[in-house]
Coordinates of C-alpha atoms and ligand atoms in Angstrom, one line a residue:
M1 CA 195.4 -1.3 -77.3
N2 CA 193.2 2.1 -77.5
S3 CA 190.6 3.1 -75.0
L4 CA 186.9 2.8 -75.9
N5 CA 183.8 2.8 -74.7
V6 CA 181.8 0.3 -75.6
T7 CA 178.4 -1.1 -75.0
I8 CA 176.9 -4.1 -75.7
A9 CA 173.0 -4.8 -75.1
G10 CA 171.7 -8.4 -74.3
L11 CA 174.7 -10.4 -72.5
G12 CA 173.2 -13.5 -73.6
K13 CA 175.4 -16.3 -74.9
I14 CA 176.7 -14.1 -77.7
G15 CA 176.8 -10.5 -75.9
I16 CA 179.3 -12.0 -72.9
P17 CA 182.2 -13.3 -75.4
L18 CA 181.8 -10.5 -77.7
A19 CA 181.7 -7.9 -74.0
V20 CA 184.9 -10.6 -73.8
Q21 CA 186.8 -10.6 -76.4
F22 CA 186.9 -6.7 -76.9
G23 CA 187.6 -6.3 -72.9
V24 CA 191.1 -8.2 -74.2
K25 CA 191.4 -5.4 -77.2
G26 CA 191.4 -2.8 -74.4
A27 CA 188.2 -1.1 -74.9
R28 CA 186.0 -0.3 -71.5
V29 CA 182.8 -2.6 -71.8
I30 CA 180.0 -2.2 -70.2
G31 CA 177.7 -5.3 -70.8
Y32 CA 174.1 -3.7 -70.6
D33 CA 170.9 -6.1 -69.6
I34 CA 167.7 -6.1 -68.1
S35 CA 168.8 -9.5 -65.6
R36 CA 170.1 -7.9 -62.4
E37 CA 171.1 -11.9 -62.0
R38 CA 172.8 -12.2 -64.8
C39 CA 174.6 -8.4 -64.7
A40 CA 175.8 -9.5 -60.8
V41 CA 177.7 -12.5 -61.8
I42 CA 180.2 -11.0 -64.2
N43 CA 180.1 -7.8 -61.4
D44 CA 181.4 -10.5 -59.4
G45 CA 184.0 -11.6 -62.0
R46 CA 182.0 -14.8 -63.1
N47 CA 181.3 -16.9 -65.8
P48 CA 177.6 -17.4 -65.9
L49 CA 177.9 -19.4 -69.4
T50 CA 179.3 -23.2 -69.1
G51 CA 180.0 -25.0 -72.0
E52 CA 182.1 -21.3 -73.7
P53 CA 185.0 -22.1 -73.6
G54 CA 188.1 -19.0 -72.4
L55 CA 185.4 -17.3 -70.4
D56 CA 186.3 -18.5 -67.3
E57 CA 189.9 -18.1 -68.0
K58 CA 189.3 -14.3 -68.7
I59 CA 186.3 -12.8 -66.8
P60 CA 187.6 -12.5 -63.5
G61 CA 190.5 -10.3 -65.4
L62 CA 188.2 -8.1 -67.1
V63 CA 186.4 -7.4 -64.0
V64 CA 189.6 -6.3 -61.9
S65 CA 191.0 -4.4 -65.3
E66 CA 187.2 -2.5 -65.3
H67 CA 187.7 -3.5 -68.7
L68 CA 184.2 -5.4 -68.0
R69 CA 180.9 -4.4 -65.9
A70 CA 177.6 -5.0 -66.4
T71 CA 174.1 -2.5 -65.8
T72 CA 170.7 -3.1 -65.9
D73 CA 170.6 1.4 -65.7
P74 CA 170.3 2.3 -69.4
R75 CA 171.9 5.9 -68.0
E76 CA 175.0 4.2 -67.3
A77 CA 175.2 2.2 -70.0
A78 CA 174.7 4.7 -72.7
T79 CA 175.7 7.9 -71.5
S80 CA 179.6 8.0 -72.2
A81 CA 179.4 4.9 -74.8
D82 CA 182.2 5.9 -77.6
V83 CA 180.4 2.3 -79.6
I84 CA 177.2 0.7 -79.1
V85 CA 176.5 -3.0 -79.7
F86 CA 172.6 -4.6 -79.8
I87 CA 172.4 -8.3 -79.3
V88 CA 169.4 -8.8 -77.8
P89 CA 167.1 -11.7 -79.4
V90 CA 165.1 -11.7 -82.0
D91 CA 162.2 -14.0 -82.3
I92 CA 159.3 -15.5 -84.5
D93 CA 155.8 -15.0 -82.8
A94 CA 152.7 -17.4 -82.9
T95 CA 151.8 -16.1 -86.8
Q96 CA 155.6 -16.3 -87.4
R97 CA 156.1 -12.4 -88.1
A98 CA 159.0 -11.3 -86.6
D99 CA 158.1 -10.4 -82.7
F100 CA 160.7 -7.0 -81.9
A101 CA 159.6 -6.6 -78.9
A102 CA 163.5 -7.6 -77.2
L103 CA 165.1 -5.5 -79.9
D104 CA 163.2 -2.9 -79.8
A105 CA 162.4 -2.7 -75.3
A106 CA 166.7 -2.6 -75.3
V107 CA 166.8 0.7 -78.1
D108 CA 164.1 2.8 -76.1
A109 CA 166.4 2.1 -73.6
L110 CA 169.2 3.6 -74.7
A111 CA 168.7 6.0 -77.1
P112 CA 167.2 9.5 -74.5
H113 CA 171.1 9.0 -72.9
L114 CA 173.0 8.3 -76.7
K115 CA 176.4 10.4 -76.5
R116 CA 176.2 12.6 -80.4
G117 CA 178.3 11.2 -82.7
A118 CA 178.8 7.5 -81.3
L119 CA 178.6 4.6 -83.8
I120 CA 175.2 3.1 -83.5
I121 CA 175.3 -1.2 -84.6
V122 CA 173.6 -3.6 -84.6
E123 CA 174.4 -7.2 -84.4
T124 CA 171.2 -9.5 -84.0
T125 CA 169.8 -10.9 -87.1
V126 CA 166.9 -9.4 -88.2
P127 CA 164.7 -8.5 -91.3
V128 CA 166.2 -6.2 -94.0
G129 CA 165.4 -3.1 -93.7
T130 CA 165.3 -2.6 -89.3
T131 CA 168.7 -1.3 -88.8
R132 CA 167.6 2.0 -91.1
N133 CA 163.8 1.6 -91.0
R134 CA 163.5 0.3 -87.5
V135 CA 166.3 1.5 -85.0
G136 CA 167.7 4.4 -87.0
V137 CA 163.3 6.5 -87.0
R138 CA 163.1 4.6 -83.1
I139 CA 166.4 6.4 -82.6
A140 CA 165.9 9.4 -83.9
A141 CA 162.1 10.3 -82.6
A142 CA 163.9 9.1 -79.3
T143 CA 166.4 12.0 -79.8
G144 CA 166.0 14.7 -82.4
M145 CA 169.2 13.8 -83.5
T146 CA 169.5 12.8 -87.5
P147 CA 171.0 9.3 -88.1
G148 CA 173.7 9.4 -90.6
T149 CA 174.6 12.7 -89.2
D150 CA 174.4 12.5 -85.3
F151 CA 175.5 9.5 -85.1
A152 CA 176.8 6.9 -87.0
L153 CA 174.7 3.4 -88.0
A154 CA 175.9 -0.1 -88.7
F155 CA 173.8 -3.3 -89.1
S156 CA 177.2 -6.9 -88.8
P157 CA 175.5 -10.3 -88.8
E158 CA 176.8 -12.4 -85.7
R159 CA 177.6 -15.6 -87.5
V160 CA 179.3 -17.3 -85.1
S161 CA 177.7 -20.6 -83.1
S162 CA 177.5 -20.7 -79.3
G163 CA 180.5 -23.3 -78.1
S164 CA 182.9 -21.2 -80.2
V165 CA 182.1 -17.7 -80.2
L166 CA 185.5 -16.4 -79.5
L167 CA 187.4 -18.6 -82.0
D168 CA 184.1 -18.1 -84.9
L169 CA 185.8 -14.0 -83.7
Q170 CA 189.0 -14.8 -85.3
R171 CA 187.9 -17.3 -88.5
Y172 CA 184.6 -15.7 -89.6
P173 CA 185.3 -12.8 -91.8
K174 CA 182.6 -10.2 -90.0
I175 CA 180.4 -8.2 -92.7
V176 CA 179.7 -4.9 -92.3
G177 CA 177.2 -2.4 -93.9
G178 CA 176.2 1.0 -93.0
I179 CA 173.1 3.2 -94.1
D180 CA 176.0 5.4 -95.3
A181 CA 179.2 5.4 -96.9
A182 CA 180.4 6.6 -93.3
S183 CA 178.8 4.4 -90.5
T184 CA 180.5 1.4 -92.6
A185 CA 183.9 2.7 -93.1
R186 CA 183.0 3.3 -88.8
A187 CA 182.1 0.0 -88.7
A188 CA 184.4 -2.4 -90.5
D189 CA 187.7 0.5 -88.6
F190 CA 185.7 -0.8 -85.0
Y191 CA 186.3 -4.1 -86.1
A192 CA 189.2 -4.2 -86.9
Q193 CA 190.0 -3.0 -83.7
M194 CA 188.8 -5.1 -82.0
L195 CA 188.5 -8.7 -83.9
D196 CA 192.1 -10.3 -85.3
A197 CA 188.9 -11.5 -88.3
E198 CA 188.8 -10.4 -92.3
I199 CA 186.8 -7.1 -92.2
L200 CA 184.5 -7.4 -95.3
P201 CA 182.5 -4.4 -96.2
V202 CA 179.5 -4.4 -98.0
R203 CA 177.2 -1.9 -100.2
D204 CA 175.0 -1.1 -96.7
A205 CA 173.0 -2.0 -94.4
E206 CA 170.3 -3.7 -95.6
T207 CA 172.9 -5.7 -97.9
A208 CA 174.8 -6.8 -94.4
E209 CA 171.6 -8.4 -93.2
F210 CA 170.6 -9.8 -96.0
S211 CA 173.0 -11.7 -96.2
K212 CA 172.7 -12.8 -92.6
L213 CA 169.4 -13.8 -93.9
I214 CA 170.4 -15.4 -96.5
E215 CA 173.6 -18.2 -95.0
T216 CA 170.6 -19.5 -92.3
T217 CA 167.9 -19.5 -95.4
Y218 CA 170.2 -21.8 -97.1
R219 CA 170.6 -23.9 -95.0
D220 CA 167.1 -24.9 -93.6
V221 CA 166.3 -24.9 -96.8
N222 CA 170.0 -27.7 -97.8
I223 CA 169.0 -29.7 -94.6
A224 CA 164.5 -29.7 -96.6
L225 CA 166.3 -31.1 -99.3
A226 CA 168.6 -33.9 -97.0
N227 CA 165.0 -34.8 -95.2
E228 CA 163.6 -35.4 -98.8
F229 CA 166.4 -37.5 -100.5
A230 CA 166.3 -39.8 -96.7
R231 CA 162.2 -40.0 -97.0
I232 CA 163.1 -41.4 -100.8
G233 CA 165.9 -43.8 -99.6
D234 CA 164.0 -44.9 -96.8
A235 CA 161.0 -45.6 -99.2
L236 CA 163.8 -47.9 -101.2
G237 CA 165.6 -49.3 -98.2
L238 CA 168.1 -47.0 -99.4
D239 CA 171.3 -45.9 -97.4
T240 CA 170.7 -42.3 -97.5
L241 CA 174.1 -41.4 -95.4
G242 CA 176.5 -43.0 -97.9
A243 CA 174.7 -42.1 -100.8
I244 CA 175.0 -38.5 -99.8
A245 CA 178.9 -39.0 -98.2
A246 CA 179.5 -40.3 -101.5
A247 CA 177.8 -37.6 -102.6
N248 CA 179.8 -35.0 -101.1
T249 CA 182.9 -36.6 -102.6
Q250 CA 182.3 -33.9 -105.6
P251 CA 183.3 -30.1 -104.6
Y252 CA 179.8 -28.8 -106.0
S253 CA 177.9 -31.5 -103.5
H254 CA 177.5 -29.9 -99.6
V255 CA 174.1 -31.9 -99.0
H256 CA 173.6 -31.1 -94.9
A257 CA 172.7 -33.9 -93.0
P258 CA 168.9 -35.5 -92.8
G259 CA 167.2 -35.6 -88.9
P260 CA 163.8 -35.1 -86.8
G261 CA 163.2 -31.1 -88.4
V262 CA 165.2 -28.5 -87.8
G263 CA 166.0 -26.1 -84.0
G264 CA 168.3 -23.7 -82.4
H265 CA 166.8 -19.9 -82.4
C266 CA 168.4 -18.9 -85.5
I267 CA 168.0 -21.5 -88.9
P268 CA 164.0 -22.0 -88.6
V269 CA 163.8 -18.9 -87.9
Y270 CA 165.1 -16.7 -89.9
P271 CA 163.8 -18.0 -93.1
Y272 CA 160.6 -16.1 -91.9
F273 CA 162.4 -13.0 -91.3
L274 CA 162.6 -13.1 -95.2
M275 CA 159.3 -12.9 -96.1
D276 CA 158.4 -10.3 -93.3
P277 CA 161.2 -6.9 -94.5
Q278 CA 161.0 -4.0 -92.9
T279 CA 161.2 -2.1 -95.4
A280 CA 158.6 0.6 -95.9
A281 CA 156.6 1.7 -93.1
T282 CA 153.5 -1.2 -93.3
P283 CA 155.7 -3.9 -95.3
P284 CA 153.8 -6.8 -97.6
L285 CA 154.5 -9.9 -96.3
L286 CA 156.7 -11.6 -99.2
E287 CA 156.4 -15.3 -100.8
T288 CA 158.9 -17.3 -101.2
D289 CA 158.3 -20.5 -102.6
L290 CA 161.7 -22.6 -101.5
A291 CA 162.0 -20.8 -98.0
A292 CA 158.1 -21.9 -97.2
T293 CA 158.2 -25.0 -98.9
A294 CA 161.4 -26.3 -96.6
R295 CA 160.4 -24.7 -93.7
R296 CA 157.4 -27.1 -94.1
I297 CA 159.6 -30.1 -95.2
N298 CA 162.1 -29.5 -92.1
D299 CA 158.4 -29.1 -89.5
G300 CA 157.1 -32.2 -90.7
M301 CA 160.0 -33.9 -89.7
A302 CA 159.4 -35.1 -85.9
H303 CA 156.0 -36.3 -87.0
Y304 CA 157.7 -38.6 -90.1
A305 CA 160.0 -39.9 -88.0
V306 CA 157.8 -41.1 -85.0
D307 CA 155.1 -43.0 -87.5
R308 CA 158.4 -44.6 -88.6
L309 CA 159.0 -45.6 -85.2
A310 CA 155.2 -46.0 -84.9
Q311 CA 155.2 -49.1 -87.3
T312 CA 158.6 -50.7 -85.3
L313 CA 156.7 -51.3 -82.8
G314 CA 153.4 -51.8 -84.5
T315 CA 151.5 -48.9 -82.3
L316 CA 152.7 -46.4 -80.0
E317 CA 149.3 -47.2 -78.6
G318 CA 149.3 -46.4 -73.9
A319 CA 154.1 -47.4 -75.0
T320 CA 156.2 -45.1 -73.3
V321 CA 158.9 -43.6 -74.5
I322 CA 161.6 -40.8 -73.9
V323 CA 163.3 -38.8 -76.1
L324 CA 167.3 -38.0 -75.5
G325 CA 167.8 -34.4 -75.8
L326 CA 166.0 -31.3 -75.2
A327 CA 168.2 -29.0 -76.4
Y328 CA 168.0 -28.3 -80.1
R329 CA 171.6 -29.4 -80.6
A330 CA 174.4 -31.4 -78.8
G331 CA 176.3 -29.8 -76.4
V332 CA 174.6 -26.3 -75.8
K333 CA 171.7 -25.0 -73.0
E334 CA 169.0 -23.4 -74.7
S335 CA 165.5 -25.1 -76.0
R336 CA 164.2 -22.3 -78.1
H337 CA 162.8 -24.5 -81.0
S338 CA 163.9 -27.3 -80.8
S339 CA 162.7 -30.5 -81.9
A340 CA 162.1 -32.5 -79.2
F341 CA 158.5 -30.3 -79.0
G342 CA 157.9 -31.7 -81.9
L343 CA 159.2 -34.6 -81.2
A344 CA 157.0 -34.7 -78.3
N345 CA 154.2 -33.8 -79.8
A346 CA 153.7 -36.1 -82.1
L347 CA 154.4 -38.9 -79.6
L348 CA 151.7 -37.8 -77.7
A349 CA 150.1 -37.6 -80.6
A350 CA 149.5 -41.2 -81.2
G351 CA 148.9 -41.8 -77.1
A352 CA 153.1 -43.0 -76.5
I353 CA 153.9 -41.7 -72.5
T354 CA 156.2 -39.4 -73.1
Y355 CA 158.9 -37.9 -71.3
V356 CA 162.1 -35.9 -72.0
H357 CA 165.4 -36.4 -70.2
D358 CA 168.6 -33.7 -71.1
P359 CA 171.4 -33.2 -68.7
L360 CA 171.7 -30.1 -69.1
F361 CA 168.3 -29.4 -68.0
T362 CA 167.0 -29.3 -63.6
A363 CA 163.1 -31.3 -64.2
A364 CA 162.3 -28.2 -63.2
E365 CA 163.4 -26.5 -65.9
I366 CA 161.5 -29.6 -68.6
R367 CA 158.5 -29.4 -67.2
A368 CA 158.6 -24.9 -67.2
L369 CA 158.7 -25.6 -71.0
G370 CA 155.6 -27.8 -71.0
L371 CA 157.0 -31.4 -71.3
E372 CA 157.8 -34.0 -68.3
P373 CA 160.8 -36.0 -67.5
P374 CA 161.2 -39.1 -66.7
P375 CA 160.3 -40.1 -62.7
A376 CA 163.3 -42.7 -62.8
W377 CA 166.3 -43.2 -64.5
P378 CA 167.0 -45.3 -66.3
L379 CA 163.2 -46.0 -66.1
P380 CA 161.8 -48.9 -68.6
C381 CA 160.4 -48.5 -71.4
D382 CA 159.6 -49.3 -74.6
A383 CA 161.9 -47.2 -76.9
L384 CA 164.2 -44.2 -76.8
V385 CA 164.4 -41.1 -79.6
I386 CA 167.9 -40.0 -79.9
Q387 CA 167.7 -36.0 -79.8
A388 CA 170.3 -34.5 -78.8
W389 CA 173.7 -36.5 -78.5
H390 CA 175.2 -34.6 -76.5
R391 CA 178.2 -36.2 -74.9
H392 CA 176.9 -37.0 -71.5
Y393 CA 174.8 -40.2 -73.8
H394 CA 177.9 -41.6 -74.9
D395 CA 178.1 -44.4 -72.6
L396 CA 175.1 -45.0 -72.5
D397 CA 173.6 -48.4 -72.2
L398 CA 170.7 -49.8 -73.2
A399 CA 170.1 -53.0 -71.7
A400 CA 169.4 -50.7 -67.9
F401 CA 166.4 -49.4 -70.0
Q402 CA 164.1 -52.3 -69.1
G403 CA 161.5 -53.9 -71.4
L404 CA 164.1 -51.7 -74.2
R405 CA 162.3 -52.5 -77.8
A406 CA 163.7 -49.5 -79.7
V407 CA 166.3 -46.4 -80.8
L408 CA 164.7 -43.7 -83.6
D409 CA 168.1 -42.5 -83.7
A410 CA 167.3 -39.4 -85.5
R411 CA 171.0 -37.9 -85.4
A412 CA 173.0 -41.2 -86.7
S413 CA 175.0 -41.2 -83.4
L414 CA 174.4 -45.2 -83.0
D415 CA 176.2 -48.1 -84.6
P416 CA 172.8 -49.9 -86.2
A417 CA 174.0 -53.3 -86.0
S418 CA 175.2 -52.8 -82.1
V419 CA 172.0 -51.6 -81.4
E420 CA 170.5 -54.5 -83.3
S421 CA 173.0 -57.2 -81.5
K422 CA 171.3 -56.9 -78.0
G423 CA 168.2 -57.6 -79.8
I424 CA 166.4 -53.7 -80.0
S425 CA 165.4 -52.5 -83.5
Y426 CA 167.1 -49.7 -84.7
V427 CA 164.8 -46.9 -86.6
G428 CA 166.6 -44.1 -87.9
I429 CA 166.1 -41.4 -90.9
G430 CA 167.9 -41.8 -94.2
R431 CA 169.7 -45.0 -91.9
Ligands
LIG501 N1 173.0 -18.0 -80.2 C1 173.8 -18.4 -81.1 O1 174.2 -19.6 -81.3 C2 173.6 -17.3 -82.3 C3 174.5 -16.9 -83.1 C4 174.8 -16.3 -84.0 C5 174.1 -14.9 -83.9 N2 173.0 -14.6 -82.9 C6 172.2 -14.3 -83.0 O2 172.9 -13.5 -81.1 C7 170.9 -13.1 -80.7 C8 171.5 -13.1 -79.0 O3 171.7 -14.9 -79.2 P1 171.6 -14.5 -77.9 O4 172.5 -16.5 -77.1 O5 172.4 -14.1 -77.1 O6 170.7 -14.7 -77.2 P2 170.2 -15.3 -74.9 O7 169.4 -15.8 -75.2 O8 171.5 -16.1 -74.7 O9 170.3 -13.7 -74.9 C9 170.1 -12.8 -74.7 C10 170.3 -11.7 -72.9 O10 169.0 -10.4 -73.6 C11 168.5 -10.0 -72.5 N3 167.2 -9.0 -72.5 C12 166.2 -9.2 -72.9 N4 166.1 -8.5 -73.3 C13 166.4 -7.3 -73.6 C14 166.8 -5.3 -73.4 N5 165.2 -4.9 -73.1 N6 167.2 -5.0 -73.0 C15 168.7 -5.4 -72.2 N7 169.0 -6.6 -72.4 C16 168.0 -7.7 -72.8 C17 168.6 -10.7 -71.8 O11 168.2 -10.8 -70.5 C18 169.8 -11.8 -72.2 O12 170.7 -12.0 -71.0 C19 170.3 -14.0 -81.9 O13 168.7 -12.5 -81.4 C20 171.0 -13.9 -83.1 O14 170.1 -12.4 -83.3 C21 172.9 -16.1 -82.2

């Protein structure tokens, strides 16, 4: 056990489990967030996140033993911190450039209160060069301190998935890269104390930043390839999913699953970060044919899927269609860049009366995102579109949807024969 003071900036889906992990390892953790409500819930000994195993049990004890508290006050958060970990989101803006507003704000708030000798770690996924040229430069400007000399600075990608964060923290090697060798060594030593996972130091902060963009862009490109296979298979009347499963029995073939697009705030975002490095004062946008093409293919899948449904029904003009699942994936209350938006837009453009249902979101939350929840449940409709196969849908009774003529199963969740045996058309992607 140790008595490090660790501050986590950003108490979100990843920041809270991280705070818990470090608290369990004996650190005195302060969570810093701009949300008063979130801080109050934690200081009350309660878990604000649903669906993240391990937190309900651990948060109350950590708060009582003073290994975890939360604050919106940057001075309180930073003054005694030996280590500060930034895990606030960086997303893309409307022009698909990295939007640093939240990260910059968090850095600017904490920097003036930084202790000399502190270790600063960025865990948020960022374009290459951000840790050194953006975070380091801002802290230096705010404090007059020299990065590497007066404080250590490193990047360590967060590789976990929400829903299994504490488990993933144990099983994925922790990659660390500093702005100099001493920063790398300090960050590696910190994680060796805080995690049970293998620690994997790399050459520098840029290598660590690049590794996360490689990991995520690989998946986007892989899914685009699966989507291309699905389009070919659909055109030829083949069983693409069966063919992919067969191909993947060869150890070098790892083709992912086709689908209606790629959602979430990671995989569809980070290929754009590759193109937007922060390695110079006015960095050029890089051209990346393959990653850009993959983005285009994946973003086109919602239209493709809706076109297949339209062909089955004859037309979607005036048809009532319900998209099942606003969340970008099953079981997670996260809607950013969800394929539900692309599907709903394509349905509306085709003239369908379109509703989006999700048991994890209230009707008001669905409306606030510009979508319309169904006015009744189950609602008579012409078609259902399976976008996120939440547990709640597993015993869905298709017969309860009066007038149902087709199911677009974008996640390969249902047995086609069983759907068709009810006199309902089954429309798949690559199936
Ligand atoms: N969610 C995932 O599955 C996942 C997986 C791997 C890595 N990550 C990384 O974690 C980052 C954060 O993701 P998340 O899912 O935890 O986000 P989130 O949206 O759940 O939480 C972000 C938190 O940051 C807080 N915040 C925003 N601006 C702030 C500021 N200026 N100062 C302090 N706090 C601020 C918000 O109030 C919120 O509580 C992502 O950008 C990504 O790089 C996420």
